[in-house]
mmCIF file of C-alpha atoms in Angstrom:
data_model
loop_
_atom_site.group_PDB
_atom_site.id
_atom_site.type_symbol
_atom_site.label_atom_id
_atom_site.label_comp_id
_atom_site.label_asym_id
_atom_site.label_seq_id
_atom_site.Cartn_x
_atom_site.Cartn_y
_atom_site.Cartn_z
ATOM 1 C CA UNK A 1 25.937 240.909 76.456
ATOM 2 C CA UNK A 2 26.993 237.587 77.746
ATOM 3 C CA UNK A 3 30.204 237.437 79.576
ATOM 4 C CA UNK A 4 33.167 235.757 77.760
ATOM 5 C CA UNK A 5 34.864 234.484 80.784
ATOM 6 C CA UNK A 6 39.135 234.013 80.629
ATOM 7 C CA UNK A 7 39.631 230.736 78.923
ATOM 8 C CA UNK A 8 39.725 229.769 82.408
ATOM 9 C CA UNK A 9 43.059 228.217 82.948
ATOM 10 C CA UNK A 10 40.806 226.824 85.935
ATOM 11 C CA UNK A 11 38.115 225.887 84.026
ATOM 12 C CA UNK A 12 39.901 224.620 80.831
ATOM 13 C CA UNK A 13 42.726 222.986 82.719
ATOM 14 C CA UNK A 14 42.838 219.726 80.508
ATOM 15 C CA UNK A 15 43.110 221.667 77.199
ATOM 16 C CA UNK A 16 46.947 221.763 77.855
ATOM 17 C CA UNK A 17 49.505 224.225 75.889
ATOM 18 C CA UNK A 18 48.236 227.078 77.388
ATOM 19 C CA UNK A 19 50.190 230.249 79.074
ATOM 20 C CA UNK A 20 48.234 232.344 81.530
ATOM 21 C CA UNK A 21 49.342 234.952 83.835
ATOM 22 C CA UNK A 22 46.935 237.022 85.610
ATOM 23 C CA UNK A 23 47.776 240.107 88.272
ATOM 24 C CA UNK A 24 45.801 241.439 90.307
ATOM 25 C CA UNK A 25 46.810 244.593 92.259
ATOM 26 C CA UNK A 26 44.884 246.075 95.054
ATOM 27 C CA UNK A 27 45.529 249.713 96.284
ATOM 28 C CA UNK A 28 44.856 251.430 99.966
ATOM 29 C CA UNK A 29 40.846 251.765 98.958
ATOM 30 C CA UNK A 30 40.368 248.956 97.532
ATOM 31 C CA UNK A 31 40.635 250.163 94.281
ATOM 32 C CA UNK A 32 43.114 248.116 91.599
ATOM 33 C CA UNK A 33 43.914 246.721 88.922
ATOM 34 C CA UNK A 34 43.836 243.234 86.871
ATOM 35 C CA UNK A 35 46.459 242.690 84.070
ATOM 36 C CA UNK A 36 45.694 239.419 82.287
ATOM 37 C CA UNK A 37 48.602 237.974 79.796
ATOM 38 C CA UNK A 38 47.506 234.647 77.379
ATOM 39 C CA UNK A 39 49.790 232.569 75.027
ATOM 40 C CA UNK A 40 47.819 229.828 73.183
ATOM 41 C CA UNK A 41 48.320 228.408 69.967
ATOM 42 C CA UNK A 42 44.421 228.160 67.759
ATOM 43 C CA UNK A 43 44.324 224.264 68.572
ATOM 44 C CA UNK A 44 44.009 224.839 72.419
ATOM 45 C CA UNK A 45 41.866 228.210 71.345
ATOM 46 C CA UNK A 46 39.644 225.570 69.124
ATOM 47 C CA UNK A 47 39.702 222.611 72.225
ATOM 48 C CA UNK A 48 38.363 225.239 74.376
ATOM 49 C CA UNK A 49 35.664 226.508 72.443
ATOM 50 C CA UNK A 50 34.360 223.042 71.818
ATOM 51 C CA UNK A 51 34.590 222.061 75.433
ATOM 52 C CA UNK A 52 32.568 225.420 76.302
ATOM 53 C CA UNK A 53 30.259 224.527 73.774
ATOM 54 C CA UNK A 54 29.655 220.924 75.016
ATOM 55 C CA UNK A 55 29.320 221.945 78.537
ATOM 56 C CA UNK A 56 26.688 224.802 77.307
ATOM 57 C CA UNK A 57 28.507 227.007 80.155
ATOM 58 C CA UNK A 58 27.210 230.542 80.546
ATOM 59 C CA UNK A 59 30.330 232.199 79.225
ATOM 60 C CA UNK A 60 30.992 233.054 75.743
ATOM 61 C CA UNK A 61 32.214 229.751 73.844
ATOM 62 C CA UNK A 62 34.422 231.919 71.721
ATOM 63 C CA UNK A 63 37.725 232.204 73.631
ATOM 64 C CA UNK A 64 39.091 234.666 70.742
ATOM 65 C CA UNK A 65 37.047 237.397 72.210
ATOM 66 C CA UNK A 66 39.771 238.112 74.394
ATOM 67 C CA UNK A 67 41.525 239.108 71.138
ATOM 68 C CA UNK A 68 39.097 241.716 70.315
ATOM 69 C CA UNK A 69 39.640 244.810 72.194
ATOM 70 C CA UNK A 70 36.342 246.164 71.105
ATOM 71 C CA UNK A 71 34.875 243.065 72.493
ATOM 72 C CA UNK A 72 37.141 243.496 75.936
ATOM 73 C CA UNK A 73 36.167 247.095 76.306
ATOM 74 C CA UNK A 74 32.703 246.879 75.680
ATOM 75 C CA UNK A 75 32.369 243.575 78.803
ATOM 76 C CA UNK A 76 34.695 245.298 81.040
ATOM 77 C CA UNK A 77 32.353 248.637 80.851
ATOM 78 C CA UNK A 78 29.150 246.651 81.472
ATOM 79 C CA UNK A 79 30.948 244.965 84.416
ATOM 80 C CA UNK A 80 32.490 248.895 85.447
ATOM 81 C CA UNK A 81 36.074 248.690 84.657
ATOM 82 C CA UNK A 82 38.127 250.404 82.404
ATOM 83 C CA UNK A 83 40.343 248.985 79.927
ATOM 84 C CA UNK A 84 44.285 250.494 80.309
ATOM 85 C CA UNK A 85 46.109 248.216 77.845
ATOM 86 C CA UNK A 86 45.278 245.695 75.103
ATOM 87 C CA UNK A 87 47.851 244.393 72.841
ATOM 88 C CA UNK A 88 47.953 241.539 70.616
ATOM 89 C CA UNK A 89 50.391 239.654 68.996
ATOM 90 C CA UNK A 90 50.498 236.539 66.531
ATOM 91 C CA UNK A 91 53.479 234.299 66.351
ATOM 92 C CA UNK A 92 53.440 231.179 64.424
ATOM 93 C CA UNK A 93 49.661 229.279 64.980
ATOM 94 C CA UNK A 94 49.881 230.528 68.690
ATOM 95 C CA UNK A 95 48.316 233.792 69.228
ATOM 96 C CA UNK A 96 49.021 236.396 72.490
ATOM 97 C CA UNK A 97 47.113 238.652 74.103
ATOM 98 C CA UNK A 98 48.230 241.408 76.652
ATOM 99 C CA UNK A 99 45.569 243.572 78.775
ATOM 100 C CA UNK A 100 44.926 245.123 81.745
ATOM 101 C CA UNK A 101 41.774 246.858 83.171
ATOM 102 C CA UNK A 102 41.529 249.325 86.465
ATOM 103 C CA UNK A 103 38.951 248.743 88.535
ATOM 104 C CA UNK A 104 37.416 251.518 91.473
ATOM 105 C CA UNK A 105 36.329 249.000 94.623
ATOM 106 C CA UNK A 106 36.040 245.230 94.686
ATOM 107 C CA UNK A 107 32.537 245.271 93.767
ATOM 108 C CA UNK A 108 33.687 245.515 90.289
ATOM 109 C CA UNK A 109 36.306 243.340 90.401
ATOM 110 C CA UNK A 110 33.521 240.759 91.553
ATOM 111 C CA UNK A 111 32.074 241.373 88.201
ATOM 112 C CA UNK A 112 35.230 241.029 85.787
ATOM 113 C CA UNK A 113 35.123 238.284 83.275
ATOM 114 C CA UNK A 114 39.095 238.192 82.994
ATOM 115 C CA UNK A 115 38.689 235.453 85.409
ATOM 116 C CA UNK A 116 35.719 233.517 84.926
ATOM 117 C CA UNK A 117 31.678 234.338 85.470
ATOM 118 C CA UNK A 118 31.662 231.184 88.248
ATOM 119 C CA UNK A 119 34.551 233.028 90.156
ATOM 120 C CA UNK A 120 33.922 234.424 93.919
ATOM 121 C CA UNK A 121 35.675 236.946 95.691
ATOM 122 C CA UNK A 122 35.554 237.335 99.826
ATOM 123 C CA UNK A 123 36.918 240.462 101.335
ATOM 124 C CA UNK A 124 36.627 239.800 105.425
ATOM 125 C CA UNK A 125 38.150 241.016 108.277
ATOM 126 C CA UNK A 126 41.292 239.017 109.494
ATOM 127 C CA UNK A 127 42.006 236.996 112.209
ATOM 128 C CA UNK A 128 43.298 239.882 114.380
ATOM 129 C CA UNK A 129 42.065 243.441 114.209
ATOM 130 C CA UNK A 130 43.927 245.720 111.571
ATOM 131 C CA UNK A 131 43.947 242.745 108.979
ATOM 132 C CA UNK A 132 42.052 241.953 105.892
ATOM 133 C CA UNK A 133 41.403 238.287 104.304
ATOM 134 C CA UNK A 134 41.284 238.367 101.054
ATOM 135 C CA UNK A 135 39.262 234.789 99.129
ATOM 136 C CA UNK A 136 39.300 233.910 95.503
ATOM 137 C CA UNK A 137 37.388 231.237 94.350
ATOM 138 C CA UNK A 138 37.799 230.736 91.041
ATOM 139 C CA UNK A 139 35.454 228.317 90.319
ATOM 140 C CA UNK A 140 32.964 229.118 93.094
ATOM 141 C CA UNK A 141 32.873 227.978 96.925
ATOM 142 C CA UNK A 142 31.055 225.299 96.293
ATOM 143 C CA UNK A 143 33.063 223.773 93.287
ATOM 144 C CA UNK A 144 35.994 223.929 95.867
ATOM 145 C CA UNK A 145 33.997 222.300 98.695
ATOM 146 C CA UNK A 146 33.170 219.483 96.318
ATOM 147 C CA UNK A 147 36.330 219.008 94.744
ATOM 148 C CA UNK A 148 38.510 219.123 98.309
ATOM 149 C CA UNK A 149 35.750 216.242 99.481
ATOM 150 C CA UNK A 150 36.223 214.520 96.187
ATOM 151 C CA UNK A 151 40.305 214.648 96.616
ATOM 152 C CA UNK A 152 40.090 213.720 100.045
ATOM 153 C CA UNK A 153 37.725 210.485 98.962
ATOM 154 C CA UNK A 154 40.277 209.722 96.540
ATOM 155 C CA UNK A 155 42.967 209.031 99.228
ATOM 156 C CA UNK A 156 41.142 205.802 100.757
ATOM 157 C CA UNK A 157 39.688 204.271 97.974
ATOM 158 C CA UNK A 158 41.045 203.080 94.759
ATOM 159 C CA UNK A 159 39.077 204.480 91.580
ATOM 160 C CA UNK A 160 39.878 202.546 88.696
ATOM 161 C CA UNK A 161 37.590 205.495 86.416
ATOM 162 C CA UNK A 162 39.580 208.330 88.075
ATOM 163 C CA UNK A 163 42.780 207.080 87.464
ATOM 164 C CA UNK A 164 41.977 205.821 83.610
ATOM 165 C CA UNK A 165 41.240 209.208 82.798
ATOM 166 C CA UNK A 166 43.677 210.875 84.654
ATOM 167 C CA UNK A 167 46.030 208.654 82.368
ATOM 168 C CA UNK A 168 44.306 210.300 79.093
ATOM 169 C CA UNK A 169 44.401 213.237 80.545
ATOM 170 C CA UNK A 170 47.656 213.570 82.009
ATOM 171 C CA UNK A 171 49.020 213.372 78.406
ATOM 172 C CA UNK A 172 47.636 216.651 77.061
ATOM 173 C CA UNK A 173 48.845 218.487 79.900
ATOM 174 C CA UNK A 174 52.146 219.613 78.053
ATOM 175 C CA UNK A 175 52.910 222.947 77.686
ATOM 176 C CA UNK A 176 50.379 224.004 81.162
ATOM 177 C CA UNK A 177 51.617 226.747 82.552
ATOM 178 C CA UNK A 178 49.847 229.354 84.698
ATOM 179 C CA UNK A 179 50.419 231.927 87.066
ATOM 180 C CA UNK A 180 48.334 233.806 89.454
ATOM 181 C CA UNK A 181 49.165 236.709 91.426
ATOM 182 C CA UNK A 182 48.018 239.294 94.049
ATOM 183 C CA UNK A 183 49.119 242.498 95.211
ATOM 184 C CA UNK A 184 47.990 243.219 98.333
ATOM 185 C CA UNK A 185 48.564 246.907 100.169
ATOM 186 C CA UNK A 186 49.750 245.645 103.028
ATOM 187 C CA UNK A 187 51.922 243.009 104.363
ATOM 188 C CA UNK A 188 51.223 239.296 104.022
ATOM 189 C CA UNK A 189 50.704 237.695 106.918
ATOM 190 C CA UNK A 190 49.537 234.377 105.917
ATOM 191 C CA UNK A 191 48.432 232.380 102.904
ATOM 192 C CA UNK A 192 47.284 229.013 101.756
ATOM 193 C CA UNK A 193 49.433 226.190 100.843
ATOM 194 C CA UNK A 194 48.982 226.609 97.099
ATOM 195 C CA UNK A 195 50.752 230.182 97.517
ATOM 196 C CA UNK A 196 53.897 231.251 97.143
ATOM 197 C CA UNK A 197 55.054 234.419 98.909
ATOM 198 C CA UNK A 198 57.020 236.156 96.297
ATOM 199 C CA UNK A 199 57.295 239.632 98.025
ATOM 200 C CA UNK A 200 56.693 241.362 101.324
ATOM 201 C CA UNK A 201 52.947 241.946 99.554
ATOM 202 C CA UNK A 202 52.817 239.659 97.175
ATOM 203 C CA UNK A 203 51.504 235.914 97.202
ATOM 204 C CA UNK A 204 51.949 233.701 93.535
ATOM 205 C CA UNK A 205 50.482 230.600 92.744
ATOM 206 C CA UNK A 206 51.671 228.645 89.773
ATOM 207 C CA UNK A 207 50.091 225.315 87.849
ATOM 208 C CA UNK A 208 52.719 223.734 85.579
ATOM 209 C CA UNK A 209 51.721 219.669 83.953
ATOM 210 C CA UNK A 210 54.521 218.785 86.173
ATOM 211 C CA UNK A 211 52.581 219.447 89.209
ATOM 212 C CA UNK A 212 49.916 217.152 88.442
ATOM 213 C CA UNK A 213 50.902 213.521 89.279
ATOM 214 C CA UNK A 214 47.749 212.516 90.406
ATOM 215 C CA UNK A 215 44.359 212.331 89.715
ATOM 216 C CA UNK A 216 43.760 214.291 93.417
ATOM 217 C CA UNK A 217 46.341 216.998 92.555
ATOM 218 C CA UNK A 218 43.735 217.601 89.283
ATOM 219 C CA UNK A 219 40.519 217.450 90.817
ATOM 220 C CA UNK A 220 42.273 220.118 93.228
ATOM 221 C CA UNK A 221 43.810 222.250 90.744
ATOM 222 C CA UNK A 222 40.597 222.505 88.675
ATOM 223 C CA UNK A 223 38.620 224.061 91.840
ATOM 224 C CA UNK A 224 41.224 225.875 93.906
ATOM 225 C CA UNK A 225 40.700 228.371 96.794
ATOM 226 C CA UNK A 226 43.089 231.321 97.449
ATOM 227 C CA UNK A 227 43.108 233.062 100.584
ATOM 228 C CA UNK A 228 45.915 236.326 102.177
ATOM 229 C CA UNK A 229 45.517 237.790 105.107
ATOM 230 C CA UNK A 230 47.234 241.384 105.116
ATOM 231 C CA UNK A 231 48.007 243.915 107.570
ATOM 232 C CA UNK A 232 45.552 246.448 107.062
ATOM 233 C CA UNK A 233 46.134 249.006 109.726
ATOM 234 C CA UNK A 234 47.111 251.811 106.848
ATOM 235 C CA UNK A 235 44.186 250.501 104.480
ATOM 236 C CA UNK A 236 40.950 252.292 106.597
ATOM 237 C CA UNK A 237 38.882 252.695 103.834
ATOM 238 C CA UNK A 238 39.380 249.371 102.459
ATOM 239 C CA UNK A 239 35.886 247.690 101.697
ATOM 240 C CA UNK A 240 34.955 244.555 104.293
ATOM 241 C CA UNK A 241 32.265 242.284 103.509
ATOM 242 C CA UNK A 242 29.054 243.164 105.605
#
């Protein structure tokens, strides 16, 4: 069964109108959880599906499979999490969907589609001993290697391309709006510059059309890295990264 992938809000950034908001919640073990939330009406559903199509990407080009719980359950079992929630709800021509899945150790979180079958996870020690880094990817390492280098080109030399899509671009940003969270069971200790800390364990990062003024804040956005460090000195059994 081929994985369906979230619409990725990373992936599918130019389709515009669309609502994500994605938790996930790590416990002691490194066991957890990943609640997903979606609010898109069918002509960003439609956009995305064609997009997926064009770029033949390995993920499912139907985006309404995340409305299926059938569907969910049976990719979230092959990838070994369990569904907890699903709830769907239609209002208007926009249609929402409301899950979460529970996952036992990070290996399987590696394997959820709820965020995209190019996304990487990194669980390392920290800095100083009794801490955890935690790295999410979402679009791979190297997709955020080439896109910093391509944002960092675009500072010293004028791209008259770049910037003429950007413009066409820029206008179907409306309605962009998604969040990312992560739990962490410990205390944040330090975070990257595209994360908010919005609790004593909690880091947020949030992608709004507003934040995108140029064409290096897209190129960014489209390949981000996130990365925590925690205090980890009551997480023992946590799993590291060999």
């Amino acid at each position: 069964m081929g994985r369906f992938a979230l619409v990725s809000a990373f992936a599918f950034l130019l389709s515009g109108c669309l609502e994500v908001e994605q938790t996930v919640t790590f416990a002691q073990d490194g066991s957890g959880s990943q609640a997903l939330v979606m609010n898109a009406p069918e002509s960003t559903l439609n956009a995305v599906r064609m997009a997926a199509s064009v770029n033949q990407t390995n993920a499912s080009s139907d985006p309404t499979a995340l409305f299926s719980k059938e569907k969910v359950e049976g990719e979230l079992a092959v990838a070994g999490l369990v569904l907890a929630r699903h709830e769907t709800t239609e209002q208007g021509a926009s249609r929402k969907v409301d899950m979460e899945a529970t996952f036992s150790a990070p290996s399987q979180l590696r394997q959820s589609p709820l965020i995209g079958s190019l996304a990487e996870w990194h669980f390392t020690a920290g800095p100083v001993p009794d801490t955890v880094e935690v790295t999410l990817f979402p679009q791979g390492k190297k997709a955020w290697e080439e896109a910093r280098a391509k944002a960092e080109a675009m500072k010293d030399k004028a791209d008259a391309v770049a910037n003429d899509f950007f413009a066409r671009r820029k206008q179907q940003l409306d309605g962009l709006d998604v969040t990312f969270r992560l739990r962490l069971p410990g205390k944040v200790l330090r975070y990257t510059a595209n994360l908010e800390q919005t609790g004593e364990c909690e880091v947020t990062a949030k992608i709004t059309a507003e934040q995108i003024k140029t064409p290096e804040d897209l190129v960014r956005r489209l390949a981000p890295r996130f990365q925590a460090v925690f205090d980890a000195r009551e997480c023992k059994t946590f799993p590291i990264d060999q």
